[in-house]
XYZ file of C-alpha atoms in Angstrom:
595
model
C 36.400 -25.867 78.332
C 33.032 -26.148 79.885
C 29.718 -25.879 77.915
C 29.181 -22.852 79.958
C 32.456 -21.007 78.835
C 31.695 -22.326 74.890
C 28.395 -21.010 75.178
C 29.441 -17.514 76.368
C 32.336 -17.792 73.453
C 29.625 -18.263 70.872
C 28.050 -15.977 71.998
C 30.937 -13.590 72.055
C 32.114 -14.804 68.401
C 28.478 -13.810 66.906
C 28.106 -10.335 68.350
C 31.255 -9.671 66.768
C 30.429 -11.202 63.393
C 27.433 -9.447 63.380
C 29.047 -5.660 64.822
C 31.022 -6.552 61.240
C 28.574 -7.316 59.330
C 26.549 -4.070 60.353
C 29.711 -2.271 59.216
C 28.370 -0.258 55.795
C 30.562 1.465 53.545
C 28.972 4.236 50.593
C 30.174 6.670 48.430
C 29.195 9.389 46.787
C 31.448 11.413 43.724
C 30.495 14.398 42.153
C 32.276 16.793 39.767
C 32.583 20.418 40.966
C 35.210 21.833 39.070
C 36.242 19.180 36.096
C 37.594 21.854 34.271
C 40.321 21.725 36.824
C 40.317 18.337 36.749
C 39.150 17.314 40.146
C 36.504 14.601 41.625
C 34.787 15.532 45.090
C 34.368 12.553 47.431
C 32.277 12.113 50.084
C 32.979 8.283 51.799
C 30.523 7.481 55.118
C 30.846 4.712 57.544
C 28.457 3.738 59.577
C 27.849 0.915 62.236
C 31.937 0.924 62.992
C 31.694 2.265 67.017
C 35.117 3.193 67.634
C 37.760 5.261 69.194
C 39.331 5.865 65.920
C 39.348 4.422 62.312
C 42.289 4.268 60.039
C 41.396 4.931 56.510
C 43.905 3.754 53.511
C 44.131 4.764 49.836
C 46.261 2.099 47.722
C 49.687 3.010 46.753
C 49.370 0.396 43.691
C 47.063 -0.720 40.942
C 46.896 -4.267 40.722
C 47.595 -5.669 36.846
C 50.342 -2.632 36.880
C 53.395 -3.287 39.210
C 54.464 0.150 40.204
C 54.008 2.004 43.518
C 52.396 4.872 42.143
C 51.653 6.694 45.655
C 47.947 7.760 44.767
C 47.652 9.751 47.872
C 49.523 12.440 46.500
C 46.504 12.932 44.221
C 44.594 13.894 47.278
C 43.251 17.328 49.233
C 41.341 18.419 51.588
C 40.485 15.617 53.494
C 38.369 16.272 56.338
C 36.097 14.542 58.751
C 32.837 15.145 60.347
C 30.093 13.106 62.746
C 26.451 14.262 63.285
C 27.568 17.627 61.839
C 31.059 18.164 64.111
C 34.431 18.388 62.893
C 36.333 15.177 64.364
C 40.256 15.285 64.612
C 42.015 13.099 62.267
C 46.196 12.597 61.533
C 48.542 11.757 59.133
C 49.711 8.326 60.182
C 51.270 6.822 56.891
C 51.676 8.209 53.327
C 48.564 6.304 52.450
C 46.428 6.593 55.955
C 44.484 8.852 57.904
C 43.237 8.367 61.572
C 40.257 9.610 62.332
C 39.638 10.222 65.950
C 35.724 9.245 65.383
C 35.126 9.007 68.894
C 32.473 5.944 69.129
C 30.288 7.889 66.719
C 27.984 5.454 64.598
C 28.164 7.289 61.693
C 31.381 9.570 60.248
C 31.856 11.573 56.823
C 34.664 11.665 55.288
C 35.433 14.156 52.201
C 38.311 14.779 50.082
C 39.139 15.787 46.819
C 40.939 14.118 43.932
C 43.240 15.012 41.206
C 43.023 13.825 37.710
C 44.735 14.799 35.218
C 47.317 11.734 33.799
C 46.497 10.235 30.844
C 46.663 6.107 30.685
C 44.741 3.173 31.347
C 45.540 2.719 34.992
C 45.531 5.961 36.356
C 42.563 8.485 36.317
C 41.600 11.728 34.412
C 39.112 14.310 34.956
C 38.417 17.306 32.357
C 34.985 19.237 31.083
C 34.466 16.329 28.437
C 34.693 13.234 30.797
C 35.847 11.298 33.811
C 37.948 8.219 33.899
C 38.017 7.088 37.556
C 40.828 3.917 37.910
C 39.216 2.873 41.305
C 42.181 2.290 43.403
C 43.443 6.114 42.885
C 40.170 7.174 44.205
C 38.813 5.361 47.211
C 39.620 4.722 50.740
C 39.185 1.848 52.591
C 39.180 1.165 56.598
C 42.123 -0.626 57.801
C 41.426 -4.488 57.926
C 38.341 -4.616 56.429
C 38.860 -4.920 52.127
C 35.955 -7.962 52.876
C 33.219 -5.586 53.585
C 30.824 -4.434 50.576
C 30.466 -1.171 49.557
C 28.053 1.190 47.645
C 29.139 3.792 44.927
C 26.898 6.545 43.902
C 27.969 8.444 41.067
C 26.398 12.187 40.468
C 27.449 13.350 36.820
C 28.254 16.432 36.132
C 25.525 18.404 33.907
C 24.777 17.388 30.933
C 26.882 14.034 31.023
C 24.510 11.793 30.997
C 26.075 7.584 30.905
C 28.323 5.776 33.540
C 30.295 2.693 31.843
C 31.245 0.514 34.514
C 31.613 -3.533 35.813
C 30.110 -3.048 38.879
C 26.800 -4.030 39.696
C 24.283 -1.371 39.595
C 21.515 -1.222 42.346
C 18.148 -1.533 41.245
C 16.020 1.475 41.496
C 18.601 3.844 42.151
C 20.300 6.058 39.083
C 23.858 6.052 38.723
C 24.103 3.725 41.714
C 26.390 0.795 42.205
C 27.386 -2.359 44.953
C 30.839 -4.372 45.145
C 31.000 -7.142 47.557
C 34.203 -6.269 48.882
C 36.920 -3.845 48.020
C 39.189 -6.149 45.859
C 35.940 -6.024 43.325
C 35.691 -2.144 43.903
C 39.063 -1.507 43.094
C 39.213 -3.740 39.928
C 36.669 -1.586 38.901
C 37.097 1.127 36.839
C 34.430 3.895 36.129
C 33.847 6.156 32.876
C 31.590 8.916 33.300
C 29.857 11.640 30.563
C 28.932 10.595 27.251
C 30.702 8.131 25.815
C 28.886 6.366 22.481
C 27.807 2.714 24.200
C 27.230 -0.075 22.048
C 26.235 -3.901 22.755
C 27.026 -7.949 22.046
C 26.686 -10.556 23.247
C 29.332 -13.608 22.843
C 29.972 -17.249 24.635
C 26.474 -16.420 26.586
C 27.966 -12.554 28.067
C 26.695 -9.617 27.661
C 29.369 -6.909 26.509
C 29.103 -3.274 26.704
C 31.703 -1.007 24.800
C 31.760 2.472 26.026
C 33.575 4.529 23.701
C 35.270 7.868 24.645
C 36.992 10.645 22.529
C 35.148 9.547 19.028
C 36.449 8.287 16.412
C 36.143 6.113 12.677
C 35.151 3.179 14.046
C 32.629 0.648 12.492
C 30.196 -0.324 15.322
C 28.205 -3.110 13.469
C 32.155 -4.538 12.345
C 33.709 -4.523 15.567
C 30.177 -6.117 17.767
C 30.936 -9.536 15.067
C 35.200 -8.894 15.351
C 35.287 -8.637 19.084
C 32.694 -11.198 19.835
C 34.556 -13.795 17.650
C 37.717 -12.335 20.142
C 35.604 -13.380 23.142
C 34.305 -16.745 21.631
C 37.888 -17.620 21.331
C 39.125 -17.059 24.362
C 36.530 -19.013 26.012
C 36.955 -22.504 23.748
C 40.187 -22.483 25.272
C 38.869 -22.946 28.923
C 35.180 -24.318 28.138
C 33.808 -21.522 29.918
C 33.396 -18.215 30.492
C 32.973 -16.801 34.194
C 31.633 -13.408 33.730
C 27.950 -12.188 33.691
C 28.597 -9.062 31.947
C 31.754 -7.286 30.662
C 32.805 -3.989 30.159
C 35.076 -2.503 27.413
C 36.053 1.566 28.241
C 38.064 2.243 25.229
C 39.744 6.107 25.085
C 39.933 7.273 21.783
C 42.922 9.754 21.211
C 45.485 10.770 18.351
C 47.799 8.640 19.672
C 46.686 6.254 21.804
C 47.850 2.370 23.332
C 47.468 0.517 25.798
C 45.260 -1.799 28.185
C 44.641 -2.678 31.423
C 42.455 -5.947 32.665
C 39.921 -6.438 35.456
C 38.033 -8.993 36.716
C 35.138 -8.213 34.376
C 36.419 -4.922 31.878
C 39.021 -3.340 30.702
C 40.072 -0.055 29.989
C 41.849 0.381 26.197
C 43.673 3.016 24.898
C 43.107 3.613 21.102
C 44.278 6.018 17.955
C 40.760 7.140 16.856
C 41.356 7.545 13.304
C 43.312 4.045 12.819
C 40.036 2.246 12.361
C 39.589 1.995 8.871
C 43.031 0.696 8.193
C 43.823 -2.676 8.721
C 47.151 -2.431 10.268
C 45.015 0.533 13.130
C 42.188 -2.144 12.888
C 44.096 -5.007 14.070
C 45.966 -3.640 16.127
C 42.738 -2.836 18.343
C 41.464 -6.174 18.196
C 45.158 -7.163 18.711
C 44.655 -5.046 22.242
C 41.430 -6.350 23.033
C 42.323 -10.009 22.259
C 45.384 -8.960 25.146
C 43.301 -7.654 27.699
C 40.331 -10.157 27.249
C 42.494 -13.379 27.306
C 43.538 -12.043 30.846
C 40.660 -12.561 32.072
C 41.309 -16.199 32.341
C 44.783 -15.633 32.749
C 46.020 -12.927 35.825
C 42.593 -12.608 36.455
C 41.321 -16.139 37.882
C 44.348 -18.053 36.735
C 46.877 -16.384 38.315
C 50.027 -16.704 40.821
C 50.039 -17.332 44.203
C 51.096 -13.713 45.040
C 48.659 -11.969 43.415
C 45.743 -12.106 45.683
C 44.563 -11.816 48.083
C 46.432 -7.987 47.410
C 48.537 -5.887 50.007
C 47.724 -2.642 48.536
C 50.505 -1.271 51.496
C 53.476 -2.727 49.282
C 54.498 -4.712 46.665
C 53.284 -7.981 45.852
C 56.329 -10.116 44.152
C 56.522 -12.896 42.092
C 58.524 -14.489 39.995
C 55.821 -15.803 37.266
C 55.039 -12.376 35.767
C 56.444 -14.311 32.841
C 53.534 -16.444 32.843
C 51.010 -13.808 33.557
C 51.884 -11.427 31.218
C 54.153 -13.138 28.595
C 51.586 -16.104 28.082
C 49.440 -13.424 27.262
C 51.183 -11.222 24.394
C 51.977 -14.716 23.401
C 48.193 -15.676 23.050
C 46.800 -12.351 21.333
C 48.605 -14.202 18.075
C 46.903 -17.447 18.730
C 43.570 -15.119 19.176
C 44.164 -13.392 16.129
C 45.029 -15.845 13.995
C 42.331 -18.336 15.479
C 39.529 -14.952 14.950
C 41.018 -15.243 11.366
C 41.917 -11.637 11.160
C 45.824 -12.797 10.490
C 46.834 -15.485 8.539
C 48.883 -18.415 9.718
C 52.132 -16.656 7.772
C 51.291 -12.883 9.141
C 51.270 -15.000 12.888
C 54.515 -17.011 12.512
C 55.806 -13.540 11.258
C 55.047 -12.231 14.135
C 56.665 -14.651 16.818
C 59.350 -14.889 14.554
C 59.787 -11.131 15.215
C 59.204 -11.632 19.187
C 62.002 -14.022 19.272
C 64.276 -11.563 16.900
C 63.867 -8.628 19.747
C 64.716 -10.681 22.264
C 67.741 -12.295 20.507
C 68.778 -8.564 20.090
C 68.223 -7.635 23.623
C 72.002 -7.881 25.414
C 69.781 -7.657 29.002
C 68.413 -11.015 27.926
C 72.144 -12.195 28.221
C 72.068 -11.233 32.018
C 68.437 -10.864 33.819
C 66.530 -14.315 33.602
C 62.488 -13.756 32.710
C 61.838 -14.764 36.556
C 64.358 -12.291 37.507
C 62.356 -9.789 35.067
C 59.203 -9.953 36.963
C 60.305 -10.088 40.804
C 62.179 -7.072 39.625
C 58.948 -5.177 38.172
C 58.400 -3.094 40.809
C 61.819 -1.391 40.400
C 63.051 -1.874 36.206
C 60.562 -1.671 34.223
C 58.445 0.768 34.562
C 61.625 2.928 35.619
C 63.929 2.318 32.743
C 67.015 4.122 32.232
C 69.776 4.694 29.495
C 71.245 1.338 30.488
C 68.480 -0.703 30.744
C 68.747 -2.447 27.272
C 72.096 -3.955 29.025
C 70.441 -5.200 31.781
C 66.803 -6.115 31.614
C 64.490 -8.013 29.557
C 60.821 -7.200 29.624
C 58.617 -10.229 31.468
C 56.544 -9.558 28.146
C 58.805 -9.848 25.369
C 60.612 -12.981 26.841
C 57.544 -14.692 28.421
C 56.367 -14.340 25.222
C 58.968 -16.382 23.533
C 59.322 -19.101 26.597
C 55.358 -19.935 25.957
C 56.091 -20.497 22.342
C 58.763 -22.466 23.132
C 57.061 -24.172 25.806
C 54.032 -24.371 23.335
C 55.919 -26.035 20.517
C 57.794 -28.356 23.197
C 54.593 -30.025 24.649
C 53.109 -30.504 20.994
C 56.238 -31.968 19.568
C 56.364 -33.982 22.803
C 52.848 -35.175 21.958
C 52.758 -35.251 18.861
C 50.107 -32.840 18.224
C 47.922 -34.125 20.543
C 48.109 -31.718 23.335
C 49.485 -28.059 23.469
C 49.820 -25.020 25.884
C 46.573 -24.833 26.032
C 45.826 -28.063 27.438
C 48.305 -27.054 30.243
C 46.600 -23.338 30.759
C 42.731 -24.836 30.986
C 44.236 -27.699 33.605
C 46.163 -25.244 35.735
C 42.618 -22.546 35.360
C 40.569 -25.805 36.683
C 42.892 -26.620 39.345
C 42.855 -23.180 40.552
C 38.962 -22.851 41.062
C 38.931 -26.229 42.738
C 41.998 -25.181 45.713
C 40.226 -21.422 45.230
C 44.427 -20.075 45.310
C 47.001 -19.235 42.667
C 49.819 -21.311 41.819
C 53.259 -21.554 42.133
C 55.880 -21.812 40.146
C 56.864 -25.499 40.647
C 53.581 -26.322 40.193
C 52.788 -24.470 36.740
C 56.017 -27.206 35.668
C 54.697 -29.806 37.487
C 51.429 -29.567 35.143
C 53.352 -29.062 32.223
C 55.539 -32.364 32.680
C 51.982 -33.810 33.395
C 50.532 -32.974 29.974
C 53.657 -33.391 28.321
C 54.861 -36.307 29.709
C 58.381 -34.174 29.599
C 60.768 -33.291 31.863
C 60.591 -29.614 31.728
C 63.716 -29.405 34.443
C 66.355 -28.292 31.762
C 63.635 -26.067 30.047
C 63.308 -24.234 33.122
C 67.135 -23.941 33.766
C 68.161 -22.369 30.686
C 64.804 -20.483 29.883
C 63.008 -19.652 32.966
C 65.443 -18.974 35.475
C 67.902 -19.117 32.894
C 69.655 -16.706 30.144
C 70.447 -19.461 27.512
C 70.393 -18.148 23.799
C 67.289 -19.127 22.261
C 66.983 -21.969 19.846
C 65.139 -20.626 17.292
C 66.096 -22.942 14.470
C 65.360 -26.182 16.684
C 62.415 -25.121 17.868
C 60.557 -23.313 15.127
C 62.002 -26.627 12.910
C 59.561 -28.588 15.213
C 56.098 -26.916 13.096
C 57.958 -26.757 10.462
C 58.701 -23.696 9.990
C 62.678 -22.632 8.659
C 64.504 -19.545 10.247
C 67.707 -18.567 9.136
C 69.635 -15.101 10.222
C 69.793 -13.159 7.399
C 73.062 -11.559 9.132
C 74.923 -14.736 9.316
C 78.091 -14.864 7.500
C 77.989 -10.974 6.309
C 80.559 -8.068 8.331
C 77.643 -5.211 9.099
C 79.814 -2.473 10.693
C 78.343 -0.994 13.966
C 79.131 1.687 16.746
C 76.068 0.379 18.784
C 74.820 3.812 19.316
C 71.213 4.971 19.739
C 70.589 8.744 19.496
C 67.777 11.713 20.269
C 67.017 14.714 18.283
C 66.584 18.159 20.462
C 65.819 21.278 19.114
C 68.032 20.188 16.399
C 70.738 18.745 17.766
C 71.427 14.710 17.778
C 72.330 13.303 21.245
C 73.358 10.034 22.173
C 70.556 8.032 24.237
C 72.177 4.768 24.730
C 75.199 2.505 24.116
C 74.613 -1.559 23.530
C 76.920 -3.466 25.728
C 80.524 -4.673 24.354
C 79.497 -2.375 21.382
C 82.000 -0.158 19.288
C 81.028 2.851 21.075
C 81.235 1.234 24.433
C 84.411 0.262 24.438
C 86.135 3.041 22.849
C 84.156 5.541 25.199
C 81.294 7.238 23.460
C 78.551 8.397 26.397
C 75.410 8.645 26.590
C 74.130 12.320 26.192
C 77.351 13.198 24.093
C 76.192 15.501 21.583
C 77.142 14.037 18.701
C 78.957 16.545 16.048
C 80.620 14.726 12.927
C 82.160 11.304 12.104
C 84.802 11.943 10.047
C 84.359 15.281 9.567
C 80.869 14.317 7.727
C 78.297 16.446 9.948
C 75.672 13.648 11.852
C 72.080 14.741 10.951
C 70.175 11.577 11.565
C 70.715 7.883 13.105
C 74.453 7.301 13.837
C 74.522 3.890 12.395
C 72.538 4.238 9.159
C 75.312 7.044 8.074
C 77.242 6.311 5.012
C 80.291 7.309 6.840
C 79.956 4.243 8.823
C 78.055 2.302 6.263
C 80.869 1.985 3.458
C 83.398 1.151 6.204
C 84.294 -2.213 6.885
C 84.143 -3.991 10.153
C 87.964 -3.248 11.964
C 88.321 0.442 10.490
C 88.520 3.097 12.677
C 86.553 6.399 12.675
C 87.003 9.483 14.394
C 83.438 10.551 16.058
C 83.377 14.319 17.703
C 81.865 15.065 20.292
C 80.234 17.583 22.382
C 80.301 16.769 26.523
C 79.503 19.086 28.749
C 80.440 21.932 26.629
C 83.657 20.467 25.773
C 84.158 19.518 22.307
C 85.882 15.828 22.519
C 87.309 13.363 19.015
C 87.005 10.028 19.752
C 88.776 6.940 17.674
C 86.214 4.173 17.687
C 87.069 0.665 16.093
C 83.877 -0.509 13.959
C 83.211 -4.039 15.219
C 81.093 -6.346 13.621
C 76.815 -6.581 14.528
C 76.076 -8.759 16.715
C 71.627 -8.187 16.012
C 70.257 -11.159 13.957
C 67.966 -10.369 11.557
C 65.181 -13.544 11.656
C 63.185 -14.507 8.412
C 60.687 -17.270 9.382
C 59.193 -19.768 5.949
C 56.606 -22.515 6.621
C 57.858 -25.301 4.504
C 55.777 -26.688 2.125
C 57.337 -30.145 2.524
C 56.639 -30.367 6.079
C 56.397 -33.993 7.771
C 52.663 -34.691 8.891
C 54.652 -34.812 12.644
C 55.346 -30.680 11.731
C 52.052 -30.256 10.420
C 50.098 -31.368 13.592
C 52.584 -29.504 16.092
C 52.043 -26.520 13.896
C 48.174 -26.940 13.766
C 48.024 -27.530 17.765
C 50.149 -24.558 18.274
C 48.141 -21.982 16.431
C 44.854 -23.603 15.817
């Protein structure tokens, strides 16, 4: 190439990069009718000189693995340019073409719709707005790196906006992301909500609570910040500048969802003052926060940069989301809100559900989270059989991969050791990891071969150890069902308008084999009418395992008596003791594990 042609490239090269750069993206969202539960957006480009621009609403929410087709939320959308109506098309179920005819500058409006409550998807109503980000804006094809501006104009008499993105100075209700990944992990709360401050580990936190409530303000600013401190002595630092709780406060409410600096938390308002309600919030919070080290920064390779088009698999969910149910008991029992008995009672009761889970017999935890997008958040009757949530189980595989490395070490290193290495590592390639090399660093800080490990619980469906490895910290579990004949149909059941259905059947069961259905109304067993949970009857109760019973039935209008031979359950019922005569070897696994 000649210096000539180079120059003339360069040249080239930096018009383009600075046509792009000229490229601005704002928004503006106001509330017409939220009575009706709508937002009003107005979205302009400007400096993007072209025949036509394709803009794209997500179909997914990332941190939620569901295609959950947000453009059917929206109406109305139309397009102008210097005043004029420009032509614009359908072109996917997420994109519009907008025939923008070179113009510098085009408007784009639509309205949303807002009206399901959760902590990923958005709601609109006279009290308040919740807007989850990637169920409200558009971006232009190809472009999530450019910035963007977000102007929020309350509706009257709301009069605070809770959000993690960056305000811009001098303007009211005004805020910047540097590209769209930031804007769409960034969720907005708009009205009234009762804000409160902290500060932990050097951050600045801001709760925003919605839907009031009996909470203690001055309790949970010194619970939540001993949450946060936590979190960050586990990775020596803590990346934020500011973070953003948006808790909704409701009779009933659960729940979280993390971002790269807030989280949105959905809590029963009145649980507050009890401590079972009370830590089970922090419980939440301790959840959400730890992600973001862990989803958030530390995170598999597939999960950014995002295709917001489709679904982004992975088989590591495990990791992502099971390491962290697994550490909201280390957080909580580090925070000293549970003791170290209430926390072993808990995993003992993790690994108890997912003994008693006859999916866990047939879908592997990797196989649980490439399979996200399709099981579980669309379970069905039958899904006990076949699935085993990425939580539950990933759950149980860190504590056993927790109590592995600190037996391996004697106490001297622990999960955690592996988690801060693999966070580090992370920041210095600036990717996610894979799967081979999450084991790799755990064999490193080990000094284990984790190949068998992986084999029987990873990709695996081994039966879980329990005794071996709980023996390890010293702690003694025995199956309180061992040795004793429970009789048991293996029938789960509904009550509607009055009237018991069965809702599921437990693989190799009673029931299953002898050819109970699901939605059979059930009628009588024995001739003794059924009036609550099948199982818990004394008409099956006071028979012994190998009797028969004569269930009736109601299918599809046709009354049916089926002979079903009690077998024998197959649930173990787990009972966890710390042993007071522990080696000093059990002691310091047990301590490195939990403390």
């Amino acid at each position: 190439m000649t210096k000539t042609s180079l120059l003339g490239l360069v040249i080239l090269l930096s018009i383009g990069m600075t046509a792009k750069s000229q490229v601005k993206v704002g928004f503006e969202i106001s509330f017409k009718e939220p009575q009706a539960h709508y937002a009003e957006v107005e979205m302009t480009i400007s400096g993007l000189v072209k025949d036509y621009v394709d803009v794209k609403m997500p179909v997914w929410a990332p941190g939620s693995y569901l295609v959950r087709e947000f453009s059917k939320s929206v109406e109305g959308f139309a397009a102008t340019a210097a005043g004029k109506t420009l032509k614009y098309e359908k072109v996917r179920k997420n994109a519009w073409r907008v025939y923008s005819a070179k113009a510098n500058t085009i408007k784009i409006n639509y309205r949303v719709y807002a009206f399901e409550v959760s902590v990923r998807t958005s709601f609109i109503d006279e009290s308040h707005a919740f807007l989850s980000s990637t169920g409200v804006f558009m971006y232009p094809d190809g472009m999530l790196k450019l910035p963007s501006t977000v102007k929020i104009i309350p509706y009257k008499g709301w009069t605070k906006v809770s959000t993690g993105l960056e305000p811009v100075a001098g303007q009211a209700f005004t805020y910047t992301a540097a590209d769209f990944d930031i804007l769409f992990d960034s969720p907005i709360e708009v009205g009234n909500q009762d804000i409160f401050e902290f500060t932990a580990s050097g951050v600045k936190h801001e709760v925003a609570m919605y839907g009031g409530g009996n909470y203690d303000k001055e309790r949970l600013k010194v619970d939540m910040a001993k949450i946060v401190e936590q979190g960050t002595a586990i990775y020596g630092e803590n990346p934020n500048k500011h973070y953003t709780f948006i808790v909704h406060n409701f009779v009933q409410g659960s729940g979280g969802l993390e971002h790269l600096n807030s989280t949105v938390l959905g809590a029963s308002r009145d649980a507050y003052n009890k401590r079972e309600g009370y830590n089970g919030f922090l419980n939440l919070v301790a959840h959400e926060y730890y992600h973001l080290w862990n989803v958030k920064r530390l995170r598999p390779i597939a999960l950014g940069p995002f295709d917001y088009d489709n679904e982004n698999y992975t088989t590591n969910l495990w990791i992502a989301e099971g390491f962290t149910a697994y550490y909201e008991n280390k957080l909580m029992v580090r925070s000293g809100f549970i003791t170290e008995k209430e926390c072993v009672d808990q995993l003992v009761t993790a690994v108890n559900n997912v003994y008693n889970t006859p999916g866990a017999r047939v879908q592997s935890v990797a196989e649980a989270s490439y399979d996200a997008w399709i099981k579980l958040y669309r379970p069905n009757e039958n899904s006990n059989n076949t699935t085993v949530s990425y939580y539950a189980k990933g759950e149980v595989v860190g504590l056993l991969m927790d109590l592995e490395i600190a037996h391996a070490t004697k106490g001297a290193k622990s999960l955690d050791d592996v988690m801060k290495a693999m966070y580090d590592t992370g920041k210095k390639l600036k990717r996610g990891y894979t799967d081979a090399e999450f084991k790799k660093m755990v064999e490193q800080i080990s000094g284990k071969d984790f190949t068998a490990f992986w084999a029987r619980y990873v990709n695996g469906t081994d039966v879980i150890e329990y005794a071996k490895y709980f023996d390890y910290a010293g702690v003694k579990v025995t199956n309180e069902n061992e040795g004793k004949n429970i009789p048991y149909l293996g029938i789960a059941s509904k009550k509607t308008e009055g009237r018991i259905f069965v809702s599921a059947i437990a693989r190799n069961s009673a029931a299953w084999v002898d050819g109970v259905n699901v939605n059979d109304e059930l009628i009588s067993v024995d001739g003794t009418p059924i009036e609550s949970a099948i199982d818990r009857m004394p008409a099956i109760t006071s028979k012994k395992v190998g009797d028969v019973v004569e269930i009736r039935v109601v299918r599809d209008g046709i009354v049916k008596d089926i002979k079903v031979k009690l077998k024998n359950t197959p649930s173990v019922k787990l009972a966890g003791l710390i042993d007071e005569n522990a080696s000093e070897l059990q002691k310091a696994v047990r301590k490195a594990v939990l403390f």
